[in-house]
Amino acid sequence: EADIYQTPRYLVIGTGKKITLECSQTMGHDKMYWYQQDPGMELHLIHYSYGVNSTEKGDLSSESTVSRIRTEHFPLTLESARPSHTSQYLCASSEITGGYGNTIYFGEGSWLTVV
Amino acid sequence: RKEVEQDPGPFNVPEGATVAFNCTYSNSASQSFFWYRQDCRKEPKLLMSVYSSGNEDGRFTAQLNRASQYISLLIRDSKLSDSATYLCVVNISRVGDSSYKLIFGSGTRLLVRP
């Protein structure tokens, strides 16, 4: 089992609220990711990080922001939630090297509903 | 054109059937390849890596054709529990290069019926 944890698992929140989705991994992985996935749809990379103090935007534009102050922690923040942010957010991590060593491991996901 | 393409399915097969999925990729710099399985409303999990010589894990066989730029997954003797979405993942990188990119296909849905 992968040692990557997300909280909260489920969140229902009102429009305009600020939210932070937490993600922690204990595998010592340098590379971490946030994906967004609607039910039955494909994964979209929204943010990733190579290591501490590194953050990059992914392929899908997102109003969320991320930070990487510690290797094991990669939180995602929405300053003002909107109904269009309703989705599943999946955190993941992998090793820094290329090749077959960088299997990606996912957390169980955070289901966000903005009402 | 997407960098990694899969037939979305669904593939609807009876228990015990053999089913095969293909995945094509466009970037010839792709270095490593994986199949992930995702159950409904769950996170993706690694099913198996795909090596150049082909590899097998129980009822599952994965193959890579670099010349034609596709990978395949064969499932023999399908079980009800195999029902899931199967994601093809391609890693574009050079060994030792931290700036590798993992590209996910949109997935192929498999439904195994009794």
Coordinates of N, CA and C in Angstrom, one line a residue:
Chain A
E1 N 0.8 -1.2 0.0 CA 0.0 0.0 0.0 C 0.9 1.3 0.0
A2 N 0.4 2.3 -0.7 CA 1.1 3.5 -0.8 C 0.9 4.3 0.5
D3 N 2.0 5.0 0.9 CA 1.9 5.8 2.1 C 1.7 7.2 1.8
I4 N 0.6 7.5 1.2 CA 0.2 8.9 0.9 C -1.2 9.2 1.3
Y5 N -1.4 10.2 2.0 CA -2.6 10.5 2.7 C -3.2 11.8 2.4
Q6 N -4.5 11.8 2.2 CA -5.2 13.1 1.9 C -6.3 13.3 2.9
T7 N -6.4 14.6 3.3 CA -7.6 15.0 4.1 C -8.0 16.4 3.7
P8 N -9.4 16.6 3.7 CA -10.4 15.7 4.1 C -10.7 14.8 2.9
R9 N -11.3 13.7 3.2 CA -11.8 12.8 2.1 C -13.0 13.3 1.4
Y10 N -13.9 13.9 2.2 CA -15.1 14.5 1.6 C -15.3 15.9 2.2
L11 N -15.7 16.8 1.4 CA -15.9 18.2 1.9 C -17.0 18.8 1.1
V12 N -18.1 19.3 1.8 CA -19.1 20.1 1.2 C -19.0 21.5 1.8
I13 N -18.9 22.5 1.0 CA -18.6 23.8 1.5 C -19.3 24.9 0.6
G14 N -19.6 26.0 1.2 CA -20.3 27.1 0.5 C -19.5 27.9 -0.4
T15 N -20.1 28.5 -1.4 CA -19.4 29.3 -2.3 C -18.7 30.5 -1.6
G16 N -17.5 30.8 -2.0 CA -16.7 31.9 -1.5 C -15.8 31.5 -0.3
K17 N -16.0 30.3 0.2 CA -15.1 29.9 1.3 C -13.7 29.5 0.8
K18 N -12.8 29.7 1.7 CA -11.4 29.3 1.4 C -11.2 27.8 1.9
I19 N -10.6 27.0 1.1 CA -10.4 25.6 1.5 C -8.9 25.2 1.2
T20 N -8.4 24.3 2.1 CA -7.1 23.7 1.8 C -7.2 22.2 1.9
L21 N -6.8 21.6 0.9 CA -6.8 20.1 0.8 C -5.3 19.7 1.2
E22 N -5.2 18.8 2.2 CA -3.9 18.4 2.7 C -3.5 17.1 2.0
C23 N -2.2 17.0 1.8 CA -1.6 15.8 1.2 C -0.2 15.6 1.9
S24 N 0.0 14.4 2.4 CA 1.3 14.0 3.0 C 1.7 12.6 2.5
Q25 N 3.0 12.5 2.3 CA 3.5 11.2 2.0 C 4.8 10.9 2.8
T26 N 4.9 9.6 3.1 CA 6.0 9.2 4.0 C 7.0 8.3 3.3
M27 N 7.0 8.4 1.9 CA 7.9 7.6 1.1 C 9.2 8.3 0.8
G28 N 9.3 9.6 1.2 CA 10.5 10.3 0.9 C 10.6 10.8 -0.6
H29 N 9.5 10.7 -1.3 CA 9.5 11.1 -2.7 C 9.7 12.6 -2.9
D30 N 10.5 13.0 -3.8 CA 10.7 14.4 -4.1 C 9.6 15.0 -5.0
K31 N 9.1 14.2 -5.9 CA 8.1 14.7 -6.9 C 6.7 14.4 -6.4
M32 N 5.9 15.5 -6.4 CA 4.5 15.4 -6.0 C 3.6 16.1 -7.0
Y33 N 2.3 15.6 -7.0 CA 1.4 16.1 -8.0 C 0.0 16.3 -7.4
W34 N -0.8 17.1 -8.1 CA -2.2 17.2 -7.8 C -2.9 17.0 -9.2
Y35 N -3.9 16.1 -9.2 CA -4.7 15.8 -10.3 C -6.2 16.2 -10.0
Q36 N -6.9 16.6 -11.0 CA -8.3 16.8 -10.8 C -9.1 15.8 -11.7
Q37 N -10.1 15.1 -11.2 CA -10.8 14.2 -12.0 C -12.3 14.2 -11.7
D38 N -13.1 14.5 -12.7 CA -14.6 14.4 -12.5 C -15.0 12.9 -12.7
P39 N -16.1 12.5 -12.1 CA -16.5 11.1 -12.2 C -16.6 10.6 -13.6
G40 N -16.0 9.5 -13.9 CA -16.1 8.9 -15.2 C -15.2 9.6 -16.3
M41 N -14.5 10.6 -15.9 CA -13.7 11.4 -16.8 C -12.2 11.1 -16.6
E42 N -11.4 11.7 -17.5 CA -9.9 11.4 -17.4 C -9.3 12.3 -16.3
L43 N -8.1 11.9 -15.9 CA -7.3 12.7 -15.0 C -6.7 13.9 -15.7
H44 N -6.6 15.0 -14.9 CA -6.0 16.2 -15.4 C -5.0 16.7 -14.4
L45 N -3.7 16.9 -14.8 CA -2.7 17.4 -14.0 C -2.9 18.9 -13.8
I46 N -3.0 19.3 -12.5 CA -3.2 20.8 -12.3 C -1.9 21.4 -11.6
H47 N -1.2 20.6 -10.8 CA 0.0 21.2 -10.2 C 1.0 20.0 -10.0
Y48 N 2.3 20.4 -10.0 CA 3.3 19.4 -9.6 C 4.5 20.1 -9.0
S49 N 5.4 19.3 -8.3 CA 6.5 19.9 -7.6 C 7.7 18.9 -7.7
Y50 N 8.9 19.5 -7.9 CA 10.1 18.6 -8.0 C 10.7 18.4 -6.6
G51 N 10.3 19.3 -5.7 CA 10.9 19.2 -4.3 C 10.6 20.5 -3.6
V52 N 11.2 20.6 -2.4 CA 11.0 21.8 -1.6 C 11.2 23.1 -2.3
N53 N 10.2 24.0 -2.2 CA 10.2 25.3 -2.8 C 10.0 25.3 -4.3
S54 N 9.7 24.1 -4.9 CA 9.4 24.0 -6.3 C 7.9 23.8 -6.5
T55 N 7.3 24.6 -7.3 CA 5.9 24.3 -7.7 C 5.7 24.7 -9.2
E56 N 5.0 23.9 -9.9 CA 4.8 24.2 -11.3 C 3.3 24.0 -11.7
K57 N 2.8 24.7 -12.6 CA 1.4 24.5 -13.1 C 1.4 23.3 -14.1
G58 N 0.3 22.6 -14.0 CA 0.1 21.4 -14.8 C -0.5 21.7 -16.2
D59 N -1.1 20.7 -16.8 CA -1.7 20.9 -18.1 C -3.0 21.6 -18.1
L60 N -3.7 21.4 -17.0 CA -5.1 22.0 -16.9 C -5.0 23.3 -16.0
S61 N -5.5 24.4 -16.6 CA -5.4 25.6 -15.8 C -6.3 25.5 -14.6
S62 N -5.9 25.9 -13.4 CA -6.6 25.8 -12.2 C -6.5 27.1 -11.4
E63 N -7.6 27.5 -10.7 CA -7.5 28.6 -9.8 C -6.9 28.3 -8.5
S64 N -6.6 27.1 -8.2 CA -6.0 26.7 -7.0 C -4.5 27.0 -7.0
T65 N -3.9 27.0 -5.8 CA -2.5 27.2 -5.6 C -2.0 26.1 -4.7
V66 N -0.7 25.9 -4.8 CA 0.0 24.9 -4.0 C 1.2 25.5 -3.3
S67 N 1.8 24.8 -2.3 CA 3.0 25.1 -1.7 C 3.8 23.9 -1.4
R68 N 5.1 24.0 -1.3 CA 5.9 22.8 -0.9 C 7.0 23.3 0.0
I69 N 6.7 23.4 1.3 CA 7.6 23.9 2.3 C 8.4 22.7 2.9
R70 N 7.8 21.5 2.9 CA 8.4 20.3 3.4 C 8.3 19.3 2.3
T71 N 9.2 18.4 2.3 CA 9.3 17.3 1.3 C 8.0 16.5 1.3
E72 N 7.5 16.2 2.5 CA 6.4 15.3 2.7 C 5.0 15.9 2.5
H73 N 5.0 17.2 2.4 CA 3.7 17.9 2.5 C 3.4 18.7 1.3
F74 N 2.2 18.6 0.6 CA 2.0 19.4 -0.6 C 0.5 19.8 -0.6
P75 N 0.1 20.8 0.2 CA -1.3 21.2 0.3 C -1.7 22.0 -0.9
L76 N -3.0 21.9 -1.2 CA -3.6 22.7 -2.3 C -4.7 23.6 -1.7
T77 N -4.7 24.8 -2.1 CA -5.6 25.8 -1.6 C -6.5 26.5 -2.7
L78 N -7.7 26.6 -2.3 CA -8.6 27.4 -3.1 C -9.1 28.6 -2.3
E79 N -8.7 29.8 -2.7 CA -9.0 31.0 -1.9 C -10.5 31.3 -1.8
S80 N -11.2 31.0 -2.9 CA -12.7 31.3 -2.9 C -13.4 30.3 -3.8
A81 N -13.9 29.3 -3.1 CA -14.5 28.1 -3.8 C -15.7 28.5 -4.6
R82 N -15.9 27.9 -5.7 CA -17.1 28.1 -6.6 C -17.6 26.7 -7.0
P83 N -18.9 26.7 -7.4 CA -19.5 25.4 -7.8 C -18.7 24.7 -8.9
S84 N -18.0 25.5 -9.7 CA -17.2 24.8 -10.8 C -16.0 24.1 -10.3
H85 N -15.7 24.3 -9.0 CA -14.5 23.6 -8.4 C -14.9 22.2 -7.9
T86 N -16.2 21.9 -8.0 CA -16.7 20.6 -7.5 C -16.0 19.5 -8.3
S87 N -15.3 18.6 -7.7 CA -14.6 17.6 -8.4 C -13.9 16.7 -7.4
Q88 N -13.2 15.7 -7.9 CA -12.3 14.9 -7.0 C -10.9 15.4 -7.3
Y89 N -10.1 15.6 -6.2 CA -8.7 16.0 -6.3 C -7.9 14.9 -5.7
L90 N -7.0 14.4 -6.6 CA -6.1 13.3 -6.2 C -4.6 13.8 -6.1
C91 N -4.0 13.5 -5.0 CA -2.6 13.8 -4.8 C -1.8 12.6 -5.1
A92 N -0.6 12.8 -5.6 CA 0.2 11.7 -5.9 C 1.7 12.0 -5.7
S93 N 2.6 11.0 -5.7 CA 4.0 11.2 -5.5 C 4.8 10.2 -6.3
S94 N 6.0 10.5 -6.6 CA 6.9 9.6 -7.3 C 8.3 9.9 -7.0
E95 N 9.2 9.0 -7.3 CA 10.7 9.3 -7.1 C 11.1 10.3 -8.1
I96 N 12.3 10.9 -7.9 CA 12.8 11.9 -8.7 C 13.5 11.4 -10.0
T97 N 13.9 10.1 -10.0 CA 14.7 9.7 -11.1 C 13.8 9.2 -12.2
G98 N 14.3 9.1 -13.4 CA 13.5 8.7 -14.5 C 13.4 7.2 -14.7
G99 N 12.8 6.7 -15.7 CA 12.8 5.3 -16.0 C 11.7 4.6 -15.2
Y100 N 11.8 3.3 -14.9 CA 10.8 2.5 -14.3 C 10.8 2.8 -12.8
G101 N 11.8 3.5 -12.3 CA 11.8 3.8 -10.8 C 10.7 4.8 -10.4
N102 N 10.1 5.5 -11.3 CA 9.2 6.6 -10.9 C 7.8 6.2 -11.0
T103 N 7.4 5.0 -10.5 CA 6.0 4.6 -10.3 C 5.3 5.7 -9.5
I104 N 4.2 6.1 -10.0 CA 3.4 7.1 -9.3 C 2.4 6.5 -8.4
Y105 N 2.3 7.0 -7.1 CA 1.4 6.5 -6.1 C 0.4 7.6 -5.8
F106 N -0.9 7.2 -5.7 CA -1.9 8.1 -5.5 C -2.5 8.0 -4.0
G107 N -2.9 9.1 -3.5 CA -3.7 9.1 -2.3 C -5.2 8.7 -2.7
E108 N -6.0 8.6 -1.7 CA -7.4 8.1 -1.9 C -8.3 9.2 -2.5
G109 N -7.8 10.4 -2.5 CA -8.6 11.5 -3.1 C -9.4 12.3 -2.1
S110 N -9.7 13.5 -2.5 CA -10.5 14.4 -1.7 C -11.7 14.8 -2.7
W111 N -12.9 14.5 -2.2 CA -14.1 14.8 -3.0 C -14.6 16.1 -2.5
L112 N -14.6 17.1 -3.3 CA -15.0 18.5 -3.0 C -16.3 18.8 -3.7
T113 N -17.3 19.3 -2.9 CA -18.6 19.7 -3.4 C -18.8 21.2 -2.9
V114 N -18.9 22.1 -3.9 CA -19.2 23.5 -3.5 C -20.6 23.8 -3.9
V115 N -21.3 24.3 -2.8 CA -22.8 24.5 -3.0 C -23.0 26.0 -3.0
Chain B
R1 N -4.1 15.9 -31.6 CA -4.0 14.5 -31.2 C -3.4 14.4 -29.8
K2 N -4.0 13.5 -29.0 CA -3.5 13.3 -27.7 C -2.2 12.5 -27.7
E3 N -1.3 12.7 -26.7 CA -0.1 12.1 -26.6 C -0.2 10.6 -26.3
V4 N -1.2 10.2 -25.6 CA -1.5 8.8 -25.3 C -3.0 8.6 -25.6
E5 N -3.3 7.6 -26.4 CA -4.7 7.4 -26.8 C -5.1 6.0 -26.4
Q6 N -6.3 5.9 -25.9 CA -6.9 4.6 -25.6 C -8.3 4.6 -26.1
D7 N -8.8 3.4 -26.5 CA -10.2 3.2 -26.8 C -11.0 3.3 -25.5
P8 N -11.9 4.2 -25.3 CA -12.6 4.3 -24.1 C -13.5 3.2 -23.7
G9 N -13.9 2.3 -24.6 CA -14.8 1.2 -24.4 C -16.2 1.7 -24.2
P10 N -17.1 1.1 -23.4 CA -16.7 -0.1 -22.5 C -16.6 -1.4 -23.3
F11 N -15.7 -2.2 -22.8 CA -15.6 -3.6 -23.3 C -16.5 -4.4 -22.3
N12 N -17.5 -5.0 -22.8 CA -18.4 -5.8 -22.0 C -18.2 -7.2 -22.4
V13 N -17.7 -8.0 -21.5 CA -17.3 -9.4 -21.8 C -17.8 -10.3 -20.7
P14 N -18.1 -11.6 -21.0 CA -18.5 -12.6 -20.0 C -17.4 -13.0 -19.2
E15 N -17.7 -13.5 -18.0 CA -16.6 -14.1 -17.2 C -15.9 -15.2 -18.0
G16 N -14.6 -15.3 -17.7 CA -13.8 -16.3 -18.4 C -13.3 -15.9 -19.8
A17 N -13.8 -14.8 -20.3 CA -13.3 -14.4 -21.6 C -11.9 -13.8 -21.5
T18 N -11.2 -13.7 -22.7 CA -10.0 -13.1 -22.8 C -10.2 -11.7 -23.5
V19 N -9.6 -10.7 -22.9 CA -9.8 -9.4 -23.5 C -8.5 -8.6 -23.6
A20 N -8.4 -7.8 -24.6 CA -7.1 -7.1 -24.9 C -7.4 -5.6 -25.1
F21 N -6.5 -4.8 -24.5 CA -6.6 -3.4 -24.7 C -5.3 -2.9 -25.3
N22 N -5.4 -1.9 -26.2 CA -4.3 -1.3 -26.8 C -4.2 0.2 -26.4
C23 N -3.0 0.7 -26.4 CA -2.7 2.1 -26.1 C -1.6 2.6 -27.0
T24 N -1.9 3.7 -27.7 CA -0.8 4.2 -28.6 C -0.3 5.5 -28.0
Y25 N 1.0 5.7 -28.3 CA 1.6 7.0 -27.8 C 2.4 7.6 -28.9
S26 N 2.5 8.9 -28.9 CA 3.0 9.7 -30.0 C 4.5 10.1 -29.9
N27 N 5.0 10.1 -28.6 CA 6.3 10.6 -28.4 C 7.3 9.5 -28.4
S28 N 8.2 9.5 -29.4 CA 9.2 8.4 -29.5 C 10.2 8.5 -28.4
A29 N 10.3 9.6 -27.6 CA 11.2 9.7 -26.5 C 10.7 9.0 -25.2
S30 N 9.5 8.4 -25.3 CA 8.9 7.7 -24.2 C 9.8 6.6 -23.7
Q31 N 10.1 6.5 -22.4 CA 11.1 5.6 -21.9 C 10.5 4.4 -21.1
S32 N 9.4 4.7 -20.4 CA 8.9 3.6 -19.5 C 7.4 3.7 -19.6
F33 N 6.8 2.5 -19.3 CA 5.3 2.4 -19.6 C 4.7 1.5 -18.5
F34 N 3.4 1.9 -18.2 CA 2.7 1.3 -17.1 C 1.3 1.1 -17.5
W35 N 0.7 0.1 -16.8 CA -0.8 0.0 -16.8 C -1.2 0.2 -15.4
Y36 N -2.2 1.1 -15.2 CA -2.9 1.3 -13.9 C -4.3 0.9 -14.0
R37 N -4.8 0.5 -12.8 CA -6.2 0.2 -12.7 C -6.9 1.2 -11.8
Q38 N -8.1 1.6 -12.2 CA -8.9 2.5 -11.4 C -10.3 2.0 -11.2
D39 N -10.7 1.7 -10.0 CA -12.0 1.3 -9.7 C -12.9 2.5 -9.6
C40 N -14.2 2.3 -9.7 CA -15.2 3.5 -9.7 C -15.0 4.3 -8.4
R41 N -14.8 5.6 -8.6 CA -14.7 6.5 -7.5 C -13.5 6.2 -6.5
K42 N -12.5 5.5 -7.1 CA -11.3 5.2 -6.3 C -10.1 5.8 -7.0
E43 N -8.9 5.7 -6.3 CA -7.7 6.3 -6.9 C -7.1 5.2 -7.9
P44 N -6.3 5.7 -8.9 CA -5.6 4.7 -9.7 C -4.5 4.0 -8.9
K45 N -4.3 2.7 -9.3 CA -3.3 1.9 -8.6 C -2.5 1.2 -9.7
L46 N -1.2 1.0 -9.5 CA -0.3 0.4 -10.4 C -0.8 -1.1 -10.6
L47 N -1.0 -1.5 -11.8 CA -1.3 -2.9 -12.2 C 0.0 -3.6 -12.5
M48 N 0.7 -3.0 -13.5 CA 2.0 -3.6 -13.9 C 2.8 -2.6 -14.8
S49 N 4.1 -2.8 -14.7 CA 5.0 -2.0 -15.6 C 5.0 -2.8 -16.9
V50 N 5.4 -2.2 -18.0 CA 5.4 -2.9 -19.3 C 6.9 -2.8 -19.8
Y51 N 7.5 -3.9 -20.0 CA 8.9 -4.0 -20.4 C 9.0 -4.4 -21.9
S52 N 10.1 -4.0 -22.5 CA 10.3 -4.3 -23.9 C 10.2 -5.7 -24.3
S53 N 10.6 -6.6 -23.4 CA 10.5 -8.0 -23.7 C 9.1 -8.6 -23.4
G54 N 8.2 -7.8 -22.9 CA 6.9 -8.3 -22.6 C 7.0 -8.9 -21.2
N55 N 5.9 -8.8 -20.4 CA 5.9 -9.4 -19.1 C 4.5 -9.9 -18.7
E56 N 4.5 -10.8 -17.8 CA 3.3 -11.5 -17.4 C 3.2 -11.5 -15.9
D57 N 2.0 -11.3 -15.4 CA 1.7 -11.4 -14.0 C 0.4 -12.1 -13.8
G58 N 0.5 -13.4 -13.6 CA -0.7 -14.2 -13.5 C -1.6 -14.2 -14.7
R59 N -2.8 -13.7 -14.7 CA -3.7 -13.7 -15.8 C -3.4 -12.5 -16.8
F60 N -2.5 -11.6 -16.4 CA -2.3 -10.4 -17.1 C -0.9 -10.4 -17.8
T61 N -1.0 -10.0 -19.1 CA 0.2 -10.0 -19.9 C 0.3 -8.6 -20.6
A62 N 1.5 -8.0 -20.4 CA 1.7 -6.6 -21.0 C 2.7 -6.7 -22.1
Q63 N 2.5 -6.0 -23.2 CA 3.5 -6.0 -24.2 C 3.8 -4.6 -24.7
L64 N 5.0 -4.4 -25.2 CA 5.4 -3.1 -25.8 C 5.9 -3.3 -27.2
N65 N 5.4 -2.5 -28.1 CA 6.0 -2.4 -29.4 C 6.5 -1.0 -29.7
R66 N 7.8 -0.9 -29.6 CA 8.4 0.5 -29.7 C 8.3 1.0 -31.2
A67 N 8.5 0.0 -32.1 CA 8.5 0.4 -33.5 C 7.1 1.0 -33.9
S68 N 6.0 0.4 -33.4 CA 4.7 0.9 -33.7 C 4.1 1.9 -32.7
Q69 N 4.9 2.0 -31.6 CA 4.5 2.9 -30.5 C 3.2 2.6 -29.9
Y70 N 3.1 1.3 -29.5 CA 1.9 1.0 -28.7 C 2.2 0.0 -27.7
I71 N 1.4 0.0 -26.6 CA 1.5 -1.1 -25.6 C 0.1 -1.8 -25.5
S72 N 0.1 -3.0 -25.0 CA -1.1 -3.7 -24.9 C -1.2 -4.4 -23.5
L73 N -2.4 -4.7 -23.2 CA -2.7 -5.4 -21.9 C -3.7 -6.5 -22.3
L74 N -3.3 -7.8 -22.0 CA -4.2 -8.9 -22.2 C -4.6 -9.5 -20.9
I75 N -5.9 -9.7 -20.7 CA -6.4 -10.3 -19.5 C -7.1 -11.6 -19.9
R76 N -6.6 -12.7 -19.3 CA -7.1 -14.0 -19.6 C -8.1 -14.4 -18.5
D77 N -9.1 -15.3 -18.8 CA -10.0 -15.8 -17.8 C -10.5 -14.7 -16.9
S78 N -11.2 -13.7 -17.6 CA -11.7 -12.6 -16.9 C -12.6 -12.9 -15.7
K79 N -12.4 -12.1 -14.6 CA -13.2 -12.3 -13.4 C -14.1 -11.1 -13.2
L80 N -15.2 -11.2 -12.5 CA -16.1 -10.1 -12.2 C -15.3 -9.0 -11.6
S81 N -14.3 -9.3 -10.8 CA -13.5 -8.3 -10.0 C -12.5 -7.5 -10.9
D82 N -12.4 -8.0 -12.2 CA -11.6 -7.2 -13.1 C -12.3 -6.0 -13.7
S83 N -13.6 -5.9 -13.4 CA -14.3 -4.7 -13.9 C -13.7 -3.5 -13.3
A84 N -13.3 -2.6 -14.2 CA -12.6 -1.4 -13.7 C -12.2 -0.6 -15.0
T85 N -11.6 0.6 -14.8 CA -11.0 1.3 -15.9 C -9.5 1.1 -15.9
Y86 N -8.9 0.8 -17.0 CA -7.5 0.5 -17.2 C -6.8 1.7 -17.9
L87 N -5.9 2.3 -17.2 CA -5.2 3.5 -17.6 C -3.8 3.2 -18.1
C88 N -3.5 3.6 -19.3 CA -2.2 3.5 -19.9 C -1.4 4.7 -19.5
V89 N -0.1 4.5 -19.0 CA 0.7 5.6 -18.6 C 2.1 5.5 -19.2
V90 N 2.5 6.6 -19.8 CA 3.7 6.7 -20.5 C 4.6 7.8 -19.9
N91 N 5.9 7.4 -19.7 CA 6.8 8.3 -19.1 C 7.8 8.8 -20.1
I92 N 7.8 10.1 -20.3 CA 8.7 10.7 -21.3 C 9.9 11.3 -20.5
S93 N 11.0 10.6 -20.6 CA 12.2 11.1 -19.9 C 13.5 10.5 -20.4
R94 N 14.5 11.0 -19.8 CA 15.8 10.3 -19.9 C 16.2 9.8 -18.5
V95 N 16.8 8.6 -18.4 CA 17.1 8.1 -17.1 C 18.0 9.1 -16.4
G96 N 17.6 9.4 -15.1 CA 18.3 10.3 -14.3 C 17.9 11.7 -14.5
D97 N 16.9 12.0 -15.4 CA 16.4 13.3 -15.6 C 15.2 13.5 -14.8
S98 N 15.3 14.5 -13.9 CA 14.2 14.7 -13.0 C 13.0 15.4 -13.6
S99 N 13.2 15.9 -14.8 CA 12.0 16.6 -15.5 C 11.2 15.7 -16.4
Y100 N 11.1 14.4 -15.9 CA 10.3 13.5 -16.7 C 8.8 13.9 -16.6
K101 N 8.1 13.4 -17.6 CA 6.6 13.7 -17.6 C 5.8 12.4 -17.7
L102 N 4.9 12.2 -16.9 CA 4.0 11.1 -16.9 C 2.7 11.5 -17.6
I103 N 2.4 10.8 -18.7 CA 1.2 11.1 -19.4 C 0.2 9.9 -19.2
F104 N -1.0 10.3 -18.8 CA -2.0 9.3 -18.6 C -2.9 9.3 -19.8
G105 N -3.3 8.1 -20.2 CA -4.4 7.9 -21.2 C -5.7 8.2 -20.5
S106 N -6.8 8.3 -21.2 CA -8.1 8.6 -20.7 C -8.8 7.3 -20.1
G107 N -8.2 6.2 -20.4 CA -8.7 5.0 -19.8 C -9.6 4.2 -20.7
T108 N -9.6 2.8 -20.5 CA -10.5 1.9 -21.2 C -11.3 1.2 -20.1
R109 N -12.6 1.3 -20.2 CA -13.5 0.7 -19.2 C -13.8 -0.7 -19.6
L110 N -13.7 -1.6 -18.6 CA -14.0 -3.0 -18.7 C -15.1 -3.4 -17.8
L111 N -16.1 -4.1 -18.4 CA -17.2 -4.6 -17.6 C -17.2 -6.1 -17.8
V112 N -17.1 -6.9 -16.8 CA -17.1 -8.3 -16.9 C -18.5 -8.8 -16.3
R113 N -19.3 -9.4 -17.1 CA -20.6 -9.8 -16.7 C -20.6 -11.3 -16.3
P114 N -21.6 -11.7 -15.4 CA -21.6 -13.1 -15.0 C -22.0 -14.0 -16.2

